[in-house]
Coordinates of C-alpha atoms in Angstrom, one line a residue:
M16 CA 38.9 85.3 134.3
V17 CA 40.4 88.3 136.1
M18 CA 44.2 88.8 135.8
A19 CA 46.0 89.0 139.1
K20 CA 47.5 92.4 140.0
P21 CA 51.2 91.2 139.7
M22 CA 50.4 89.8 136.2
R23 CA 48.7 93.0 135.2
A24 CA 51.7 95.0 136.3
L25 CA 54.1 92.7 134.4
A26 CA 52.0 93.0 131.3
L27 CA 51.9 96.8 131.5
A28 CA 55.7 96.9 132.0
S29 CA 56.2 94.7 129.0
L30 CA 54.0 96.9 126.9
V31 CA 55.9 100.0 127.9
L32 CA 59.2 98.3 127.1
L33 CA 57.9 97.2 123.7
L34 CA 56.7 100.7 122.9
Y35 CA 60.1 102.1 124.0
I36 CA 62.0 99.6 121.8
T37 CA 59.8 100.4 118.8
F38 CA 60.4 104.1 119.3
Q39 CA 64.1 103.6 119.4
V40 CA 64.1 101.5 116.2
F41 CA 61.9 103.8 114.1
R42 CA 62.7 107.2 115.4
N43 CA 64.6 109.6 113.2
P44 CA 68.4 109.1 113.6
P45 CA 70.2 111.8 115.5
P46 CA 71.8 114.5 113.4
I47 CA 75.3 113.8 112.2
K48 CA 77.7 116.1 114.0
E49 CA 79.7 118.3 111.8
P50 CA 83.5 118.8 112.3
R51 CA 84.3 121.2 115.0
I52 CA 87.5 122.3 113.3
V53 CA 86.9 125.1 110.8
Y54 CA 89.8 126.4 108.8
P55 CA 89.8 130.1 107.7
D56 CA 90.7 129.1 104.1
M57 CA 88.6 126.0 103.8
K58 CA 85.1 127.0 104.9
T59 CA 83.7 123.6 103.8
D60 CA 85.1 120.3 102.7
P61 CA 85.5 120.2 98.9
N62 CA 84.4 116.6 99.0
L63 CA 80.9 117.9 99.6
E64 CA 80.9 119.4 96.1
E65 CA 79.9 117.1 93.3
T66 CA 83.0 115.3 92.1
H67 CA 83.6 114.3 88.5
E68 CA 86.2 112.1 86.8
P69 CA 89.5 113.8 86.0
P70 CA 89.7 115.5 82.6
P71 CA 90.3 113.4 79.4
P72 CA 92.0 111.6 78.0
I73 CA 90.8 108.7 80.1
H74 CA 90.5 105.1 79.1
R75 CA 87.4 102.9 79.7
A76 CA 87.3 99.2 80.2
D77 CA 86.7 97.1 77.1
S78 CA 87.6 93.6 75.9
S79 CA 91.3 94.6 75.6
Y80 CA 91.3 94.6 79.5
A81 CA 90.1 91.1 79.8
P82 CA 92.4 88.9 81.9
N83 CA 94.1 87.1 79.0
A84 CA 93.6 89.8 76.3
S85 CA 96.4 89.9 73.7
P86 CA 97.2 92.6 72.8
S87 CA 96.2 94.2 76.1
S88 CA 95.4 97.9 76.9
R89 CA 97.0 97.5 80.3
I90 CA 100.3 99.4 80.7
N91 CA 103.3 98.4 82.7
A92 CA 101.8 98.6 86.2
T93 CA 100.8 96.5 89.2
I94 CA 98.8 96.6 92.5
L95 CA 101.4 96.3 95.2
S96 CA 101.1 95.0 98.8
L97 CA 103.6 94.4 101.6
V98 CA 101.7 91.9 103.7
R99 CA 102.3 89.1 106.2
N100 CA 100.6 85.6 106.1
E101 CA 98.7 86.4 109.3
E102 CA 97.1 89.5 107.6
L103 CA 95.3 87.3 105.0
D104 CA 91.8 88.1 106.2
G105 CA 92.5 91.9 106.0
M106 CA 94.2 91.5 102.6
L107 CA 91.2 89.6 101.3
Q108 CA 88.9 92.4 102.5
S109 CA 91.0 95.0 100.7
M110 CA 91.1 92.9 97.5
H111 CA 87.4 92.4 97.6
D112 CA 86.8 96.2 97.7
L113 CA 89.3 97.2 95.0
E114 CA 88.2 94.3 92.7
A115 CA 84.5 95.3 93.1
T116 CA 85.0 99.0 92.5
W117 CA 87.8 99.0 89.9
N118 CA 90.0 96.0 89.1
H119 CA 87.4 93.5 88.0
K120 CA 87.1 95.9 84.9
F121 CA 90.8 96.3 84.3
N122 CA 92.5 93.2 85.6
Y123 CA 95.9 94.6 86.6
P124 CA 98.1 92.1 88.4
W125 CA 98.6 91.9 92.1
T126 CA 102.2 91.7 93.4
F127 CA 102.7 90.6 97.0
F128 CA 105.8 91.0 99.1
N129 CA 106.8 89.5 102.4
D130 CA 109.9 89.1 104.5
K131 CA 108.8 85.5 105.1
P132 CA 107.7 82.9 102.5
F133 CA 104.0 83.1 101.7
T134 CA 102.0 80.1 102.8
Q135 CA 100.1 78.1 100.2
R136 CA 96.8 79.1 101.8
F137 CA 97.7 82.7 101.4
K138 CA 98.5 82.2 97.7
D139 CA 95.4 80.1 97.1
L140 CA 92.9 82.4 98.7
T141 CA 94.3 85.7 97.3
S142 CA 94.6 84.3 93.8
A143 CA 90.9 83.1 94.1
A144 CA 89.9 86.7 95.0
T145 CA 90.8 88.1 91.5
N146 CA 90.7 87.2 87.9
A147 CA 94.0 89.0 87.4
S148 CA 97.4 87.4 87.8
C149 CA 99.0 87.3 91.2
F150 CA 102.7 87.2 92.0
Y151 CA 104.4 86.4 95.3
H152 CA 107.9 87.5 96.2
L153 CA 110.2 87.2 99.1
I154 CA 112.1 90.3 100.1
P155 CA 115.9 89.8 99.9
K156 CA 117.5 89.7 103.3
D157 CA 119.9 92.6 102.5
H158 CA 116.8 94.7 101.7
W159 CA 115.1 94.0 105.0
A160 CA 117.9 93.5 107.5
V161 CA 119.0 96.3 109.9
P162 CA 121.9 98.0 108.1
S163 CA 125.4 97.2 109.4
W164 CA 126.1 100.8 110.4
I165 CA 123.2 100.9 112.9
D166 CA 124.5 100.8 116.5
K167 CA 122.3 98.3 118.3
S168 CA 123.0 99.8 121.7
L169 CA 122.1 103.3 120.5
Y170 CA 119.0 101.9 118.8
T171 CA 117.9 100.4 122.1
E172 CA 118.5 103.6 124.0
S173 CA 116.7 105.6 121.4
A174 CA 113.7 103.3 121.4
K175 CA 113.4 103.8 125.2
L176 CA 113.5 107.6 124.8
L177 CA 110.9 107.5 122.0
G178 CA 108.7 105.2 124.1
G179 CA 108.9 107.7 126.9
K180 CA 107.4 110.2 124.5
D181 CA 104.5 107.8 123.6
V182 CA 105.9 107.1 120.1
Q183 CA 104.1 104.0 118.8
Y184 CA 106.2 101.0 117.6
A185 CA 109.4 102.7 118.8
G186 CA 110.8 99.4 120.1
M187 CA 109.5 97.2 117.3
V188 CA 112.4 96.6 115.0
S189 CA 110.2 95.2 112.2
Y190 CA 108.2 98.4 112.1
H191 CA 111.4 100.4 111.5
Q192 CA 112.5 97.9 108.8
M193 CA 109.1 98.2 107.1
C194 CA 109.3 102.0 107.0
R195 CA 112.8 101.8 105.6
W196 CA 111.8 99.2 103.0
N197 CA 108.7 101.3 101.9
S198 CA 110.9 104.4 101.7
G199 CA 113.7 103.3 99.6
M200 CA 114.0 99.6 99.0
F201 CA 110.7 98.2 97.5
Y202 CA 111.3 99.6 94.0
R203 CA 114.8 98.0 94.0
H204 CA 113.3 94.5 94.2
P205 CA 114.2 92.5 91.1
A206 CA 110.5 91.6 90.6
L207 CA 109.7 95.3 89.9
A208 CA 112.8 96.1 87.8
H209 CA 110.6 96.4 84.6
T210 CA 107.5 97.8 86.3
R211 CA 106.8 101.5 86.1
Y212 CA 103.5 102.3 88.0
Y213 CA 102.1 100.8 91.1
W214 CA 99.0 101.2 93.3
R215 CA 99.8 100.5 96.9
V216 CA 97.1 98.6 98.9
E217 CA 97.4 97.5 102.5
P218 CA 95.3 95.0 104.5
K219 CA 92.0 96.2 106.1
V220 CA 91.4 99.2 103.9
H221 CA 88.2 100.1 102.1
F222 CA 87.3 101.4 98.7
F223 CA 83.8 102.8 98.3
C224 CA 83.3 104.3 94.8
D225 CA 83.2 102.8 91.3
V226 CA 86.1 104.0 89.3
N227 CA 85.5 103.5 85.6
Y228 CA 88.7 104.6 84.0
D229 CA 92.3 103.2 84.0
V230 CA 94.1 105.1 86.7
F231 CA 97.5 104.0 85.6
R232 CA 96.9 105.3 82.0
Y233 CA 95.6 108.5 83.5
M234 CA 98.9 108.9 85.3
Q235 CA 100.8 108.2 82.1
D236 CA 98.7 110.3 79.8
H237 CA 98.7 113.3 82.1
N238 CA 102.4 113.1 83.1
K239 CA 101.6 112.6 86.8
T240 CA 104.2 111.3 89.2
Y241 CA 102.2 110.7 92.4
G242 CA 98.5 110.4 93.4
F243 CA 97.1 110.5 96.9
T244 CA 93.7 110.6 98.7
I245 CA 94.5 111.6 102.3
N246 CA 96.9 114.4 103.5
L247 CA 97.8 114.5 107.2
Y248 CA 100.0 115.9 109.9
D249 CA 102.5 113.4 111.4
A250 CA 103.7 113.0 115.0
P251 CA 106.6 115.4 115.2
A252 CA 108.3 113.4 118.0
T253 CA 109.0 110.6 115.5
M254 CA 111.2 112.8 113.3
P255 CA 113.0 115.7 115.1
T256 CA 116.1 115.4 112.8
L257 CA 114.4 114.5 109.5
W258 CA 114.1 118.1 108.3
P259 CA 117.6 119.1 109.5
E260 CA 119.0 116.1 107.6
T261 CA 117.0 117.2 104.6
L262 CA 118.5 120.7 104.8
K263 CA 122.0 119.2 105.0
F264 CA 121.2 117.3 101.8
L265 CA 119.9 120.4 100.0
D266 CA 123.0 122.3 101.0
A267 CA 125.1 119.6 99.4
H268 CA 122.8 119.1 96.4
P269 CA 121.0 122.4 95.5
E270 CA 120.7 121.2 91.9
Y271 CA 117.9 118.8 92.9
L272 CA 115.6 121.4 94.3
K273 CA 112.8 122.5 92.0
D274 CA 112.4 126.3 91.8
N275 CA 110.0 127.9 94.2
D276 CA 107.3 128.4 91.5
S277 CA 107.2 124.6 90.9
N278 CA 107.9 123.0 94.3
S279 CA 105.7 122.4 97.3
R280 CA 108.2 123.6 99.9
A281 CA 105.7 126.1 101.5
W282 CA 103.4 123.2 102.3
L283 CA 106.4 121.4 104.0
E284 CA 107.5 124.4 106.0
D285 CA 104.2 125.9 107.1
S286 CA 104.2 127.0 110.7
E287 CA 100.9 128.8 111.0
R288 CA 98.3 126.1 111.4
R289 CA 100.2 123.7 113.7
P290 CA 103.2 125.8 115.0
E291 CA 104.0 123.2 117.7
H292 CA 104.5 120.6 115.1
N293 CA 106.9 122.8 113.1
K294 CA 108.8 123.6 116.3
V295 CA 109.3 120.0 117.5
A296 CA 110.1 118.8 113.9
N297 CA 112.7 121.6 113.6
G298 CA 111.2 123.4 110.7
Y299 CA 109.0 120.7 109.1
S300 CA 105.2 121.1 109.2
T301 CA 104.9 117.3 109.3
C302 CA 102.4 117.4 106.5
H303 CA 102.5 114.3 104.3
F304 CA 100.6 112.2 101.9
W305 CA 99.3 109.2 103.8
S306 CA 101.2 106.5 101.9
N307 CA 99.0 103.5 102.7
F308 CA 97.3 104.8 99.5
E309 CA 99.6 105.9 96.7
I310 CA 99.5 105.6 93.0
A311 CA 102.9 106.5 91.7
D312 CA 105.5 106.4 89.0
M313 CA 108.6 104.5 90.2
E314 CA 110.8 106.4 87.9
F315 CA 110.7 109.2 90.5
W316 CA 112.0 106.9 93.2
R317 CA 114.7 105.6 90.8
S318 CA 115.9 109.1 89.9
K319 CA 119.3 110.2 91.0
A320 CA 117.8 112.9 93.2
Y321 CA 115.6 110.6 95.2
S322 CA 118.2 107.8 95.3
D323 CA 120.8 110.2 96.7
Y324 CA 118.3 111.6 99.2
F325 CA 117.3 108.2 100.5
D326 CA 120.9 107.1 100.8
H327 CA 121.7 110.2 102.7
L328 CA 118.8 109.6 105.1
D329 CA 119.6 105.9 105.4
R330 CA 123.2 106.5 106.4
S331 CA 122.1 109.1 109.1
G332 CA 120.4 106.3 111.0
G333 CA 117.0 108.1 111.5
F334 CA 114.9 105.1 110.3
F335 CA 116.1 103.3 113.5
Y336 CA 117.3 106.0 116.0
E337 CA 114.1 107.8 115.4
R338 CA 110.9 106.5 113.7
W339 CA 111.0 108.1 110.3
G340 CA 108.1 106.8 108.2
D341 CA 107.9 106.3 104.4
A342 CA 105.0 108.8 104.2
P343 CA 107.0 111.9 105.3
V344 CA 110.1 110.7 103.4
H345 CA 108.2 110.3 100.2
S346 CA 106.3 113.5 100.8
I347 CA 109.3 115.7 101.5
A348 CA 111.1 114.4 98.4
L349 CA 108.0 115.0 96.2
G350 CA 107.6 118.5 97.7
L351 CA 111.2 119.5 97.0
F352 CA 112.3 117.5 93.9
E353 CA 109.1 117.2 91.8
D354 CA 106.9 119.8 90.1
K355 CA 103.7 120.2 92.1
S356 CA 101.6 120.0 88.9
K357 CA 102.6 116.3 88.7
I358 CA 101.0 115.5 92.1
H359 CA 97.4 114.5 91.9
W360 CA 94.6 114.4 94.5
F361 CA 92.4 111.4 93.5
R362 CA 89.4 113.0 95.1
D363 CA 87.0 110.7 93.2
I364 CA 88.4 107.5 94.8
G365 CA 86.5 106.7 98.0
Y366 CA 88.9 105.3 100.5
Q367 CA 89.3 104.5 104.2
H368 CA 92.3 103.5 106.3
I369 CA 91.2 103.7 110.0
P370 CA 90.5 106.3 111.2
Y371 CA 90.5 108.6 108.1
F372 CA 88.4 108.7 105.0
N373 CA 88.3 110.3 101.6
C374 CA 84.6 110.4 100.8
P375 CA 83.7 112.2 97.5
N376 CA 80.3 113.3 96.2
V377 CA 80.0 111.1 93.1
P378 CA 76.3 110.6 92.5
G379 CA 75.4 107.0 92.1
Q380 CA 78.9 105.7 92.3
C381 CA 79.7 105.4 96.0
S382 CA 78.3 103.2 98.8
G383 CA 79.1 103.0 102.5
C384 CA 81.0 106.3 102.8
R385 CA 79.2 109.5 103.9
T386 CA 80.1 112.4 101.6
G387 CA 82.6 114.8 103.1
L388 CA 83.5 112.5 106.0
F389 CA 87.1 112.9 107.1
T390 CA 87.0 110.7 110.2
D391 CA 84.4 108.7 112.2
G392 CA 86.6 109.1 115.3
E393 CA 86.8 111.8 117.9
D394 CA 86.6 115.5 117.0
F395 CA 90.2 116.2 117.8
L396 CA 91.2 114.1 114.8
Y397 CA 90.0 116.8 112.5
K398 CA 93.0 118.9 113.3
E399 CA 95.2 116.2 111.7
D400 CA 93.8 117.1 108.3
C401 CA 96.5 118.8 106.3
R402 CA 94.5 119.1 103.1
P403 CA 93.8 122.8 103.8
N404 CA 97.5 123.5 103.7
W405 CA 97.9 121.6 100.4
F406 CA 94.9 123.5 98.9
K407 CA 96.3 126.8 100.2
Y408 CA 99.8 126.4 98.8
V409 CA 99.3 124.1 95.8
G410 CA 95.6 123.8 94.9
M411 CA 93.2 120.9 94.3
G412 CA 94.7 119.4 91.1

């Protein structure tokens, strides 16, 4: 039987399409593009180098870290999340990652905060995601409410001006409340009154690498105050008066400033790499630790230096008239009032909060994170990386 010409043509076209699809599936993947931004003092990303655990002493998991162990090797610490009921799916994703890579071995408690009561469904599903204890707390109204000294008309006008400068969330009151709470209210919650260390975890973040030591005990044993993974520039239009207000505070309280050999002020004031940021932010580089990940000692936030600094900023109104975030506020305070040797880069913890990564080279320990990746977004995002400044002025400790 001879196949008709139209059928032969259709069969040939189908064969060509099949061959093309097969080629696309099995061909070598295109080369991964390297960052276009090259810094004079950071020729290559240090995460490309093989990364090891921090120096001893470090503490491994054993039976004393079991959920109900008594006595327990866990110290006075918690995993902390500010989260809404509607963010449950994203929270469960974050919990799954951190439990799989770290907390299933150490079983530190999870402490959740919300300005609305948690639903039973939220409690049931999050508590089922871990063998550790879970605690759920409502934020006191006086911790979350817009302060009485904020002029609502001025806030409305300021939000319009910020919106005209493309500042995100300028008109969202709850975002300003969140930034203020994360800056200076969370550690005042009665539920944390007797807790010292915390690991902040937000919904929809990823953890990629097995961590086989107790990070809280590392902080304690090595006298560390703050740990970060990602170090960025911020949008200067959100905080034109934050640095001037900081300088006013320093003029009134010079006793709080660490000496120049110990502080990180040069990192805060750098004007070489992003001079336009420094200009718009009136002397502040806008470099900050991205605080959606932070492992920290709350004794620093409870100190008189930080308490006085936060109260000064709070009374100035910048959390509402501008859009000051907790990341720059925390970072400025750490850079001025804390010894830089007490700030630690957790380079061995693989982490992502869209669109940025910390992807270390830890052989056999990481999955789903390409070594040295800073962002999977557009090339222009590489210029937001402020690690080169930190390494330049402080180092990689």
